[in-house]
Every structure is written in structure tokens, then in C-alpha cells.
C-alpha positions as YAML, in Angstrom:
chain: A
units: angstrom
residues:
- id: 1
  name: UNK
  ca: [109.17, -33.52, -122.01]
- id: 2
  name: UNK
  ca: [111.79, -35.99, -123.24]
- id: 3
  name: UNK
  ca: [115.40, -36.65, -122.16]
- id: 4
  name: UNK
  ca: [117.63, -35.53, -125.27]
- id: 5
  name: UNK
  ca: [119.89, -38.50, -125.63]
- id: 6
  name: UNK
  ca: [123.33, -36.92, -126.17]
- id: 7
  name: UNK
  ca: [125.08, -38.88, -128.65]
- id: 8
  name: UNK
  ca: [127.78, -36.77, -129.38]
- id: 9
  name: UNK
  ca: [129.06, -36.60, -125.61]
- id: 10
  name: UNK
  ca: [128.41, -40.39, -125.46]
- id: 11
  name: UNK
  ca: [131.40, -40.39, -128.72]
- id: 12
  name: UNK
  ca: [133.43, -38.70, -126.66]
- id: 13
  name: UNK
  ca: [133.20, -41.14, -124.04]
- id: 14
  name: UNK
  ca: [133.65, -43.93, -125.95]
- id: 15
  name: UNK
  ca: [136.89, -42.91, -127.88]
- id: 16
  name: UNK
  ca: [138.44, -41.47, -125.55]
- id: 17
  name: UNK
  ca: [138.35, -45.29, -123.76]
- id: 18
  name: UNK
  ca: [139.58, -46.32, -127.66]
- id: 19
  name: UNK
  ca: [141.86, -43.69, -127.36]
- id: 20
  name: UNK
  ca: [144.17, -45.27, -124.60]
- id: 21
  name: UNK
  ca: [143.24, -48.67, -126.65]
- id: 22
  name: UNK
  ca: [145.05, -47.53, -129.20]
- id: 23
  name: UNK
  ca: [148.00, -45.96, -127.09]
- id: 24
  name: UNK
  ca: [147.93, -49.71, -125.21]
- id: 25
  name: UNK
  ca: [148.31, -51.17, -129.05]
- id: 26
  name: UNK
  ca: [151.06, -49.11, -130.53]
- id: 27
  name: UNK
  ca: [153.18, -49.82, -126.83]
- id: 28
  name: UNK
  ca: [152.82, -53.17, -127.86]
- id: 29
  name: UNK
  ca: [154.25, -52.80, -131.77]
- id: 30
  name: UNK
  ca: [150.45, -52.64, -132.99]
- id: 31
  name: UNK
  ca: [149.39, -49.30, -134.98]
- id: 32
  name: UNK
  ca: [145.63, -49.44, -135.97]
- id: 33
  name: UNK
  ca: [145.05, -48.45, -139.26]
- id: 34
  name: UNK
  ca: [142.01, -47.54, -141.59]
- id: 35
  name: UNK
  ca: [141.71, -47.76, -145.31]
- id: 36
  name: UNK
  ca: [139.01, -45.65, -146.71]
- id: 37
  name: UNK
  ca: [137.87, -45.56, -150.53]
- id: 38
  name: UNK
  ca: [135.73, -42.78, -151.94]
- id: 39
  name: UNK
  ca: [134.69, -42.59, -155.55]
- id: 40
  name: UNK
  ca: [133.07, -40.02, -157.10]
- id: 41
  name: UNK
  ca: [132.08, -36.25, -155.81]
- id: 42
  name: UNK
  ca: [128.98, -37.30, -153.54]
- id: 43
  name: UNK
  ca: [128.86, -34.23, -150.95]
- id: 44
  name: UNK
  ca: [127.28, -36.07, -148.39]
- id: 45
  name: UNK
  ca: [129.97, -38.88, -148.66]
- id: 46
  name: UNK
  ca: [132.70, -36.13, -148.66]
- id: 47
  name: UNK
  ca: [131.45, -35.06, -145.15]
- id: 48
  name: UNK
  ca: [131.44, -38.47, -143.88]
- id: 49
  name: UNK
  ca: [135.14, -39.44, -145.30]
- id: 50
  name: UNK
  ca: [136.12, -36.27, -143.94]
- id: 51
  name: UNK
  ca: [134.46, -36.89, -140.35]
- id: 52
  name: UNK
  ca: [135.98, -40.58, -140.13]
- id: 53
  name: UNK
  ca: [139.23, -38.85, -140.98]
- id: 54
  name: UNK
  ca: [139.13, -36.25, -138.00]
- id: 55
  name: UNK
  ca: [138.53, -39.33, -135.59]
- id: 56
  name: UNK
  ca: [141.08, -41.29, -136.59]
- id: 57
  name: UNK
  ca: [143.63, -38.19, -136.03]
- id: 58
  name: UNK
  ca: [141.76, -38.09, -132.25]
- id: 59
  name: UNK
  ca: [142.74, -41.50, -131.69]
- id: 60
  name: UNK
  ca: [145.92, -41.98, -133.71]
- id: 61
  name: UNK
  ca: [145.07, -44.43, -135.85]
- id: 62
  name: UNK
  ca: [146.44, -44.21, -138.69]
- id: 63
  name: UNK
  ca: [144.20, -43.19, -141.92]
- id: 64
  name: UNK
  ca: [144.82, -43.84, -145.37]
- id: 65
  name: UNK
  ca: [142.40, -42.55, -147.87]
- id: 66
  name: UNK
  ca: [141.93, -43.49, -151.80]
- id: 67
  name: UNK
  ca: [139.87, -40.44, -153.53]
- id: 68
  name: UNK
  ca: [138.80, -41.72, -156.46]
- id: 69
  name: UNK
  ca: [137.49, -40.13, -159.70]
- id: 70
  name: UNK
  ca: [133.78, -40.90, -160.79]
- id: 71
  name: UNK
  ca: [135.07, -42.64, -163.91]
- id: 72
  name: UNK
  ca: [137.36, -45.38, -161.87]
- id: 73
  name: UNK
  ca: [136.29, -48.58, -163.42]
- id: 74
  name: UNK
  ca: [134.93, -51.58, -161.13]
- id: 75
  name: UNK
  ca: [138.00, -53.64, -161.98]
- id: 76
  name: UNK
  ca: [140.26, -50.86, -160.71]
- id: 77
  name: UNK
  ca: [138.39, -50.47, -157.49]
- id: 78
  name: UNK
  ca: [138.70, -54.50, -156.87]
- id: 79
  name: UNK
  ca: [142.31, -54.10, -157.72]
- id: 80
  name: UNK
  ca: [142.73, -51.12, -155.02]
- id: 81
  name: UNK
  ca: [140.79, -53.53, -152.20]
- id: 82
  name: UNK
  ca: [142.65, -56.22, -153.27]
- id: 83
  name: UNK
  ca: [145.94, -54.90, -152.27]
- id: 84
  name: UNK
  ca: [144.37, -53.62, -149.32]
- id: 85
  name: UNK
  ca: [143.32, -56.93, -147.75]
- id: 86
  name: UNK
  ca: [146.80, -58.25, -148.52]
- id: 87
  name: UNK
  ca: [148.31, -55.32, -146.69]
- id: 88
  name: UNK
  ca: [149.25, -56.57, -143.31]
- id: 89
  name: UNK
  ca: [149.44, -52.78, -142.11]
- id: 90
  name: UNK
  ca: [145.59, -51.93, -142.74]
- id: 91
  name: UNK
  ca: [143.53, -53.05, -140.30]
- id: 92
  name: UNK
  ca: [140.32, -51.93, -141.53]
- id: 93
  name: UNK
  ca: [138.71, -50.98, -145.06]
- id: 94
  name: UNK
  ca: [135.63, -49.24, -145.82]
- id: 95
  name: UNK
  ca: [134.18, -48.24, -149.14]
- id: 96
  name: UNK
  ca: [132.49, -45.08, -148.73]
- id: 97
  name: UNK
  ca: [128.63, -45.86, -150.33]
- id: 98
  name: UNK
  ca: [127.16, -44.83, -152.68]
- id: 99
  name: UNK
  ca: [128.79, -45.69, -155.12]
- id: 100
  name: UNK
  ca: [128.79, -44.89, -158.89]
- id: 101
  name: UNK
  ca: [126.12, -46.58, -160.78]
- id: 102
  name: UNK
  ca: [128.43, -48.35, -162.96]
- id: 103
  name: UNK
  ca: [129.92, -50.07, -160.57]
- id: 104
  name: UNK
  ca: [127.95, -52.90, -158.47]
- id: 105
  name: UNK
  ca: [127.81, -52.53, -154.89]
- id: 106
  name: UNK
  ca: [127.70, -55.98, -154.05]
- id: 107
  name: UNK
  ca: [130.87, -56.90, -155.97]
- id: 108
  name: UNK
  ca: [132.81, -54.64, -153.93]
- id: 109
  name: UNK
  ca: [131.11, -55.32, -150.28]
- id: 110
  name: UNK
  ca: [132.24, -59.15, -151.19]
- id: 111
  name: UNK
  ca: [135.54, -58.38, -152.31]
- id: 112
  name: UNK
  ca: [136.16, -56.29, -148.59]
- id: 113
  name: UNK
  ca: [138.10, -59.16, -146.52]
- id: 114
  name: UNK
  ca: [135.25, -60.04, -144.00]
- id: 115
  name: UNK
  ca: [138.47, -60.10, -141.26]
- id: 116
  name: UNK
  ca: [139.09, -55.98, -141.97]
- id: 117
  name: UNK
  ca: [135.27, -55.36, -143.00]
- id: 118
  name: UNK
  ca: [134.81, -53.03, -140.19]
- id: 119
  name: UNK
  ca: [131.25, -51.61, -141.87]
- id: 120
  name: UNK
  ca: [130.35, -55.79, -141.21]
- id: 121
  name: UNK
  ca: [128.80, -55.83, -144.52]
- id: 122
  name: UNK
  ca: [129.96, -58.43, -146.02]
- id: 123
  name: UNK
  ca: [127.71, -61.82, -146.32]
- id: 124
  name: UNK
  ca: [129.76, -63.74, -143.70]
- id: 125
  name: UNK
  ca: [129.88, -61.10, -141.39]
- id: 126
  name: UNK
  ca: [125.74, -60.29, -141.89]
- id: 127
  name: UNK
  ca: [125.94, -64.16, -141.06]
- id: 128
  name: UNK
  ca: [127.51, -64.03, -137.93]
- id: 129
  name: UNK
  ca: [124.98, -61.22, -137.05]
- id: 130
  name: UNK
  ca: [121.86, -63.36, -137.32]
- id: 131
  name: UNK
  ca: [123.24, -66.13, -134.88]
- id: 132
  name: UNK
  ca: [124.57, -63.53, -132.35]
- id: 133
  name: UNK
  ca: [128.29, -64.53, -132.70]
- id: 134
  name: UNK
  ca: [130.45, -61.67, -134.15]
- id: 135
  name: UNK
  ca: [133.68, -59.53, -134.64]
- id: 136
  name: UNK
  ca: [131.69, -56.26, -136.09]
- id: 137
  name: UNK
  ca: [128.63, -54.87, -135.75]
- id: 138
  name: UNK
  ca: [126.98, -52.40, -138.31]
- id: 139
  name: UNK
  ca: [128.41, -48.97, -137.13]
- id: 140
  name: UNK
  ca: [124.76, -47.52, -137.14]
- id: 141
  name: UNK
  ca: [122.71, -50.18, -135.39]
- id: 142
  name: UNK
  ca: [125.58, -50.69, -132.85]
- id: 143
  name: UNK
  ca: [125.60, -47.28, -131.89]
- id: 144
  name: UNK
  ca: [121.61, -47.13, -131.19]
- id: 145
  name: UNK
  ca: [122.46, -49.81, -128.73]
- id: 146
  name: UNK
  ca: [125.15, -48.05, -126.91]
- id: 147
  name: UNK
  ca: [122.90, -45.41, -126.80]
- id: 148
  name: UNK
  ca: [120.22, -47.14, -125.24]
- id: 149
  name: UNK
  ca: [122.67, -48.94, -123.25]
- id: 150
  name: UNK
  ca: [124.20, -45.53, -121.77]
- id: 151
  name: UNK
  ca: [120.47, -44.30, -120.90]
- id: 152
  name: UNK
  ca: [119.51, -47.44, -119.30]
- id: 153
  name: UNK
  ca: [116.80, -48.44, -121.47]
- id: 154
  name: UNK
  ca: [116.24, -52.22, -121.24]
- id: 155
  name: UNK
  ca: [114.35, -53.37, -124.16]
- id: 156
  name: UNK
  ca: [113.87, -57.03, -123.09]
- id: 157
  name: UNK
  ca: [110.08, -57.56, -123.43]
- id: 158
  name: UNK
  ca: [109.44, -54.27, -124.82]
- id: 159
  name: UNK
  ca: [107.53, -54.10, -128.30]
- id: 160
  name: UNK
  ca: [109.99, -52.41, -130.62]
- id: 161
  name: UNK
  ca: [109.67, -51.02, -133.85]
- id: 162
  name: UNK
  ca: [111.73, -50.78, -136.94]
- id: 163
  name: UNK
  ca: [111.05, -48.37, -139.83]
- id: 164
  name: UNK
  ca: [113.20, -49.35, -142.74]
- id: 165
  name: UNK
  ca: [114.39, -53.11, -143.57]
- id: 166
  name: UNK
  ca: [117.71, -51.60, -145.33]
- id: 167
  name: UNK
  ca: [121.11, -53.82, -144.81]
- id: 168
  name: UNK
  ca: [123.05, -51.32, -143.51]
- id: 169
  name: UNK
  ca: [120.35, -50.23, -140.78]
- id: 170
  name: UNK
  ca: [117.02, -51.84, -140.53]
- id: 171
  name: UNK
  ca: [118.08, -55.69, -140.95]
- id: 172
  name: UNK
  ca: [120.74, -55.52, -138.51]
- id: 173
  name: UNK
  ca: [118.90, -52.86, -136.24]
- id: 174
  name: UNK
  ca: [116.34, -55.68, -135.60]
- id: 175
  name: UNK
  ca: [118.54, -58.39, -135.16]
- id: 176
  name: UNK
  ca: [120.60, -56.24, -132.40]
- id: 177
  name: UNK
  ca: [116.73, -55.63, -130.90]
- id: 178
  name: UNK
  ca: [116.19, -59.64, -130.80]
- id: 179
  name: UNK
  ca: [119.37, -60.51, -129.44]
- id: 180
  name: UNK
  ca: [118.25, -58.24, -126.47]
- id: 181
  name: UNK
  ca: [115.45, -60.20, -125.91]
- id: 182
  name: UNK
  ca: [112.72, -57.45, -127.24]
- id: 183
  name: UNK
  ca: [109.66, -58.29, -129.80]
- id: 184
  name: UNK
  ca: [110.63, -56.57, -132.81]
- id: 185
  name: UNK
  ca: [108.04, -55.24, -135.75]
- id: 186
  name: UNK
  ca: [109.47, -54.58, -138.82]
- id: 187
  name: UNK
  ca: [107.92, -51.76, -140.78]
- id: 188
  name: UNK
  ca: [108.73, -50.26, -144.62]
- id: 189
  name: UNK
  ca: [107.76, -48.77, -147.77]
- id: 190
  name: UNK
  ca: [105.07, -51.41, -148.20]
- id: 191
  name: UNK
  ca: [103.54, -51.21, -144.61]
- id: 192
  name: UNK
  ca: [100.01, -50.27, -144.54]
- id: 193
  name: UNK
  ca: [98.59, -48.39, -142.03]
- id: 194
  name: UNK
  ca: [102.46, -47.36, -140.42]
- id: 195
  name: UNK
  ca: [100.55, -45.19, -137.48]
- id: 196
  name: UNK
  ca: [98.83, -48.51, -136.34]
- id: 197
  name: UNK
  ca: [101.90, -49.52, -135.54]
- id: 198
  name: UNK
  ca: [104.32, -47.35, -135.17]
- id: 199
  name: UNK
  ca: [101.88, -46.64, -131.90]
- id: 200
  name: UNK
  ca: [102.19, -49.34, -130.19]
- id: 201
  name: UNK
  ca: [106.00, -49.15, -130.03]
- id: 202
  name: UNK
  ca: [107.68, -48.72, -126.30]
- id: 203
  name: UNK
  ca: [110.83, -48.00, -128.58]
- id: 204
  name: UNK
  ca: [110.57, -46.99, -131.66]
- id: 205
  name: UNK
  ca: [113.64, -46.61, -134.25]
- id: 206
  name: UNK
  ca: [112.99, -44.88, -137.49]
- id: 207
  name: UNK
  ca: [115.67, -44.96, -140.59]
- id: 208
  name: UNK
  ca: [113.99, -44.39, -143.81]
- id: 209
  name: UNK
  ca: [115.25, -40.68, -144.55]
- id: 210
  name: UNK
  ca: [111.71, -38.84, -144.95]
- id: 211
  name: UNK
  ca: [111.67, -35.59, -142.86]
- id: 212
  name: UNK
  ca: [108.71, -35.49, -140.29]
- id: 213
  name: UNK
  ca: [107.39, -38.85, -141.04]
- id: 214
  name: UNK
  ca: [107.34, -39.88, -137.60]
- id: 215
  name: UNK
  ca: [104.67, -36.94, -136.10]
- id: 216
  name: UNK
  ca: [103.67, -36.99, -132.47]
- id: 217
  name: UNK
  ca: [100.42, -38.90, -132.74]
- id: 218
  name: UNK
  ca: [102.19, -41.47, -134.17]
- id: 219
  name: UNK
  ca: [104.06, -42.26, -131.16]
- id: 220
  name: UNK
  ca: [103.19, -43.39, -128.28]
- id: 221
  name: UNK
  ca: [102.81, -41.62, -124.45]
- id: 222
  name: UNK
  ca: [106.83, -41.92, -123.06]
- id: 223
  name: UNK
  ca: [108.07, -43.95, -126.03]
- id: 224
  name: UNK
  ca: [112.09, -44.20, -126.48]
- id: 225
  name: UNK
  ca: [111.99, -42.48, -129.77]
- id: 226
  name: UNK
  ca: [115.20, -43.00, -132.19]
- id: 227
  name: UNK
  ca: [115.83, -41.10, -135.14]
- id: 228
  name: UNK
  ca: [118.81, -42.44, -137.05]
- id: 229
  name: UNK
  ca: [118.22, -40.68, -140.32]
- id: 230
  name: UNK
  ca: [119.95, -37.70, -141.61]
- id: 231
  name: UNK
  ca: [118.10, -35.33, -143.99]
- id: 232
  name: UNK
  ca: [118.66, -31.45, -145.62]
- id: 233
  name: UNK
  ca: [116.06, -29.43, -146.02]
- id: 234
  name: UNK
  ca: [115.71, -26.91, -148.77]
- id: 235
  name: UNK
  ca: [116.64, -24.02, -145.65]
- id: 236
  name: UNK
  ca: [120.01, -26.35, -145.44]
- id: 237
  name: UNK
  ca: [118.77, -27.34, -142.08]
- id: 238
  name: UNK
  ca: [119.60, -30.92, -141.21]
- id: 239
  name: UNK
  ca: [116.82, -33.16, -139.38]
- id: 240
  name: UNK
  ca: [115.80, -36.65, -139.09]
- id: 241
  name: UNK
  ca: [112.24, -38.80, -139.70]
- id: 242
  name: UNK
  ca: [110.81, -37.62, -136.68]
- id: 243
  name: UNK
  ca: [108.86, -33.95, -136.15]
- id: 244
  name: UNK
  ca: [111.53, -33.80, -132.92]
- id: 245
  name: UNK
  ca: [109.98, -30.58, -131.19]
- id: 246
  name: UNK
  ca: [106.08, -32.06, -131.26]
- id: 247
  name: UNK
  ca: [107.30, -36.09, -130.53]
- id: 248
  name: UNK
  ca: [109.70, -34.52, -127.71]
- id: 249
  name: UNK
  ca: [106.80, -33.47, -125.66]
- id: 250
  name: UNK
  ca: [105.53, -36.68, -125.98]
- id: 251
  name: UNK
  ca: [108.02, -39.28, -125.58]
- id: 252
  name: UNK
  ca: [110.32, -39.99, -122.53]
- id: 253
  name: UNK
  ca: [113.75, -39.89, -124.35]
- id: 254
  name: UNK
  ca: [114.92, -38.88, -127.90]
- id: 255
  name: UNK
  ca: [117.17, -38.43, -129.94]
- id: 256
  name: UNK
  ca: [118.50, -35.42, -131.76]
- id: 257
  name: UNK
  ca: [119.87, -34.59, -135.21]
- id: 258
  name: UNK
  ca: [122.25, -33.78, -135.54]
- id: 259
  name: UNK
  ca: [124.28, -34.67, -132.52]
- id: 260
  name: UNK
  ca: [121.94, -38.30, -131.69]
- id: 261
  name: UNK
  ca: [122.88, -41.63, -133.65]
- id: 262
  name: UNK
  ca: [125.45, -39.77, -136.07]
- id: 263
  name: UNK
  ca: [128.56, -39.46, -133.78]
- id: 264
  name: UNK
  ca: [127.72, -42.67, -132.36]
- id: 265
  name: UNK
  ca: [128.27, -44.57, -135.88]
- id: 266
  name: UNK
  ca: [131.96, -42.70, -136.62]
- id: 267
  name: UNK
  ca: [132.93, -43.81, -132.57]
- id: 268
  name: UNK
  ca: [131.65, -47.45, -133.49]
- id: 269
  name: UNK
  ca: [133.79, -47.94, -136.99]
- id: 270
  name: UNK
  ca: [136.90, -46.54, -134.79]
- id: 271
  name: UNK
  ca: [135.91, -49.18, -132.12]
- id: 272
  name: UNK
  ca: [135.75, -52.28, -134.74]
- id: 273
  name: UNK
  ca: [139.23, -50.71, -136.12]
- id: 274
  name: UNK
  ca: [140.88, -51.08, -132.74]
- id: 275
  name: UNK
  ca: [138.89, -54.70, -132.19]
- id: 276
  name: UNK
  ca: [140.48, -55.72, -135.83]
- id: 277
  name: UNK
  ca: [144.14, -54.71, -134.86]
- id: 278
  name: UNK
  ca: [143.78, -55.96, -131.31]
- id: 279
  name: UNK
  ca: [144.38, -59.64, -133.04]
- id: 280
  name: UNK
  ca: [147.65, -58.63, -134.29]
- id: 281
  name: UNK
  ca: [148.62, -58.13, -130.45]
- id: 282
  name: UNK
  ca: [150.69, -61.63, -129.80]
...
């Protein structure tokens, strides 16, 4: 029977230590602040705007959010982040994805100053990434590591696997993996034979966003198993990749969802917010 890795009480942890951060920064002059953008009606992005909102209140960093409707042109958004990054107040901006399919992703994660890119997104800061010398970290991938960190897990020499080569989780997952010293496998859409694999993993990190993909004989006896993907079910019931109550009997930790990776990502966006206005401190 695995260890359930709390990630939510781990969050806790962790901002309340940002929490006197931030009362150390605004004794010194310095008040953190967040800029995020939202366009469009995407439930699942309301939720997350929303969440990121009720930390920042926690912490007392200041929040200001742009609520955009669907129609806002590309041009308009650029504008909006371009008076953002010339705002000495705002310390941080995020741009709530997806977004709207006529407007181009990439145009807008390169227009996001990579100095207050505190989703680390943008090219330079995917850059500084891959030769292990950084300001941000990916919110998502950071927070599996503070996980593992918090339970002790080493991975140095362990054979990990990755499910899912997105930029936002797989890429950087792997890269955060390496820098550890573990031997990373990258799996995706494309792999054949994923179980072959998958079972060979001493930690094994799924983000793809396919309920029960990950089923207990696909993992192996006392594997870390990390499910950082967030799906609803037709019931409404939230889970992950992994078929949690058949690959908990199996593994020797695990993560839950809700309540694993999730928190985790909304404490590690309010961490890179405090990092960011830390450099206004003189």
C-alpha cells in the first residue's frame, strides 16, 4: 500500500515560508505583485485564475487580473502585456492558456518579459532550463520536485519515466529529472509498446490527460508513481492518468488528484512571484 503524497499540505508549507517572504519584502518598500490575463470563457481556466487569485490574497501579494472577452484581438492582448512589462509595479505576468484560436500562442509567450515570465515559458527562460542555470522553473515540473524532495525520494541513478513531451510539463519535467542526476525515458503519443516501458520505471511521472491510462500492471512493484494530470469524468469526478486505487496497492508512494501535483503548481508561481520582486529589494 502506497504513501499518499500530500501535496496540498506540502502548499501550505511552502507559502506560508513565502508568506513571511512577502511580509520581509513589503518592510523593505517591496510589494509583490501578479498580473494575470484571461481571455475567453474556458471553465477550466476560470478555476485556475480564480485559484491563483485566492493565493495571492493568502500571501498578500498583490493581484491584478485582465478578463478578457473571447473576441479581444491578438494586437490588443500584445498591447495589454506590453504595458505590463513596462510597469515597474508588476512583478509577474501570466497569460492564462488556452487561448483563443485566433490568437497565436507563441506570439504572446514571446512578448511576456522573460524577467516577469513567472510560468518560465518564454524561449530564453526554456534556455536557461536546459543548461541548469535559472530564475523560474515551470510551476508544474517544479512542484513534482518539491514533492519528491519533501518525501525523500532521491532519483539520482533511478530510471525515470516521462509520459508526455509537452512544453509546459514533459520537456521541462525531464530536464528537472536530468539535472538530478536520474536516467530519464521520454514516452508520448507515438511510443509503441508504452507498458514496456512505463515498467521499468523506479519513478514514473505521467502528464498526458487520459483517465486510467497508467493501470497497475503497468507499473512497477514500489514505483514512485506521479500523476500530474487533471481530468473530469462524465460523473464530474476529477482524476488523473493513473487507475490510483489499483496502482496504490502497488507502488510505494503516489500521488492523488486532486490534492497531489495541483496545489503544488499555484504555491510554485507564488514562489517565482516573490523570487521576481526579491530583485527590486536594494
Amino acid at each position: 500500500m502506497a504513501v499518499i503524497m500530500d501535496g496540498k499540505a506540502l502548499s501550505i508549507k511552502l507559502k506560508n515560508a513565502l508568506k513571511n517572504e512577502v511580509d520581509e519584502l513589503k518592510n523593505s518598500g517591496v510589494n509583490p505583485c501578479l498580473a494575470v490575463i484571461i481571455v475567453g470563457n474556458n471553465p477550466a481556466s476560470k478555476i485556475y485564475v480564480n485559484n491563483k487569485k485566492k493565493s495571492c490574497e493568502e500571501l498578500g501579494i498583490k493581484s491584478l487580473e485582465y478578463a478578457l472577452p473571447e473576441e479581444t484581438t491578438e494586437e490588443e492582448l500584445l498591447g495589454i502585456i506590453d504595458e505590463l512589462n513596462k510597469n515597474e509595479e508588476v512583478d509577474g505576468i501570466l497569460c492564462q492558456l488556452p487561448l483563443p484560436s485566433h490568437i497565436c500562442e507563441k506570439n504572446v509567450i514571446n512578448a511576456i518579459s522573460p524577467e516577469k515570465d513567472v510560468d518560465a515559458f518564454h524561449p530564453e527562460n526554456v534556455g536557461h532550463i536546459m543548461i541548469g542555470d535559472y530564475t523560474f522553473l515551470p510551476c508544474t515540473p517544479a512542484g513534482v520536485m518539491e514533492i519528491l524532495k519533501e518525501y525523500e525520494i532521491d532519483v539520482a541513478g533511478k530510471n525515470c519515466v516521462v509520459v508526455g513531451r509537452s512544453n509546459i510539463v514533459g520537456k521541462p519535467m525531464t530536464m528537472l529529472l536530468l539535472k538530478e542526476n536520474a536516467t530519464v525515458t521520454v514516452c508520448h503519443s507515438r511510443t509503441q509498446d508504452l507498458a514496456s516501458f512505463t515498467k521499468q520505471a523506479d519513478v514514473l511521472v505521467s502528464a498526458v490527460g487520459k483517465p486510467n491510462l497508467i493501470t497497475a500492471d503497468m507499473v512497477k512493484e514500489n514505483a514512485v508513481v506521479i500523476d500530474v494530470a487533471i481530468n473530469r469524468l462524465d460523473s464530474g469526478k476529477l482524476c488523473g492518468d493513473v487507475d490510483f486505487e489499483n496502482v496504490k496497492e502497488k507502488a510505494s508512494f503516489i500521488t492523488p488528484v486532486p490534492g497531489g501535483v495541483g496545489p503544488m503548481t499555484i504555491a510554485t508561481l507564488m514562489k517565482n512571484t516573490v523570487t521576481s520582486a526579491k530583485k527590486k529589494v536594494k
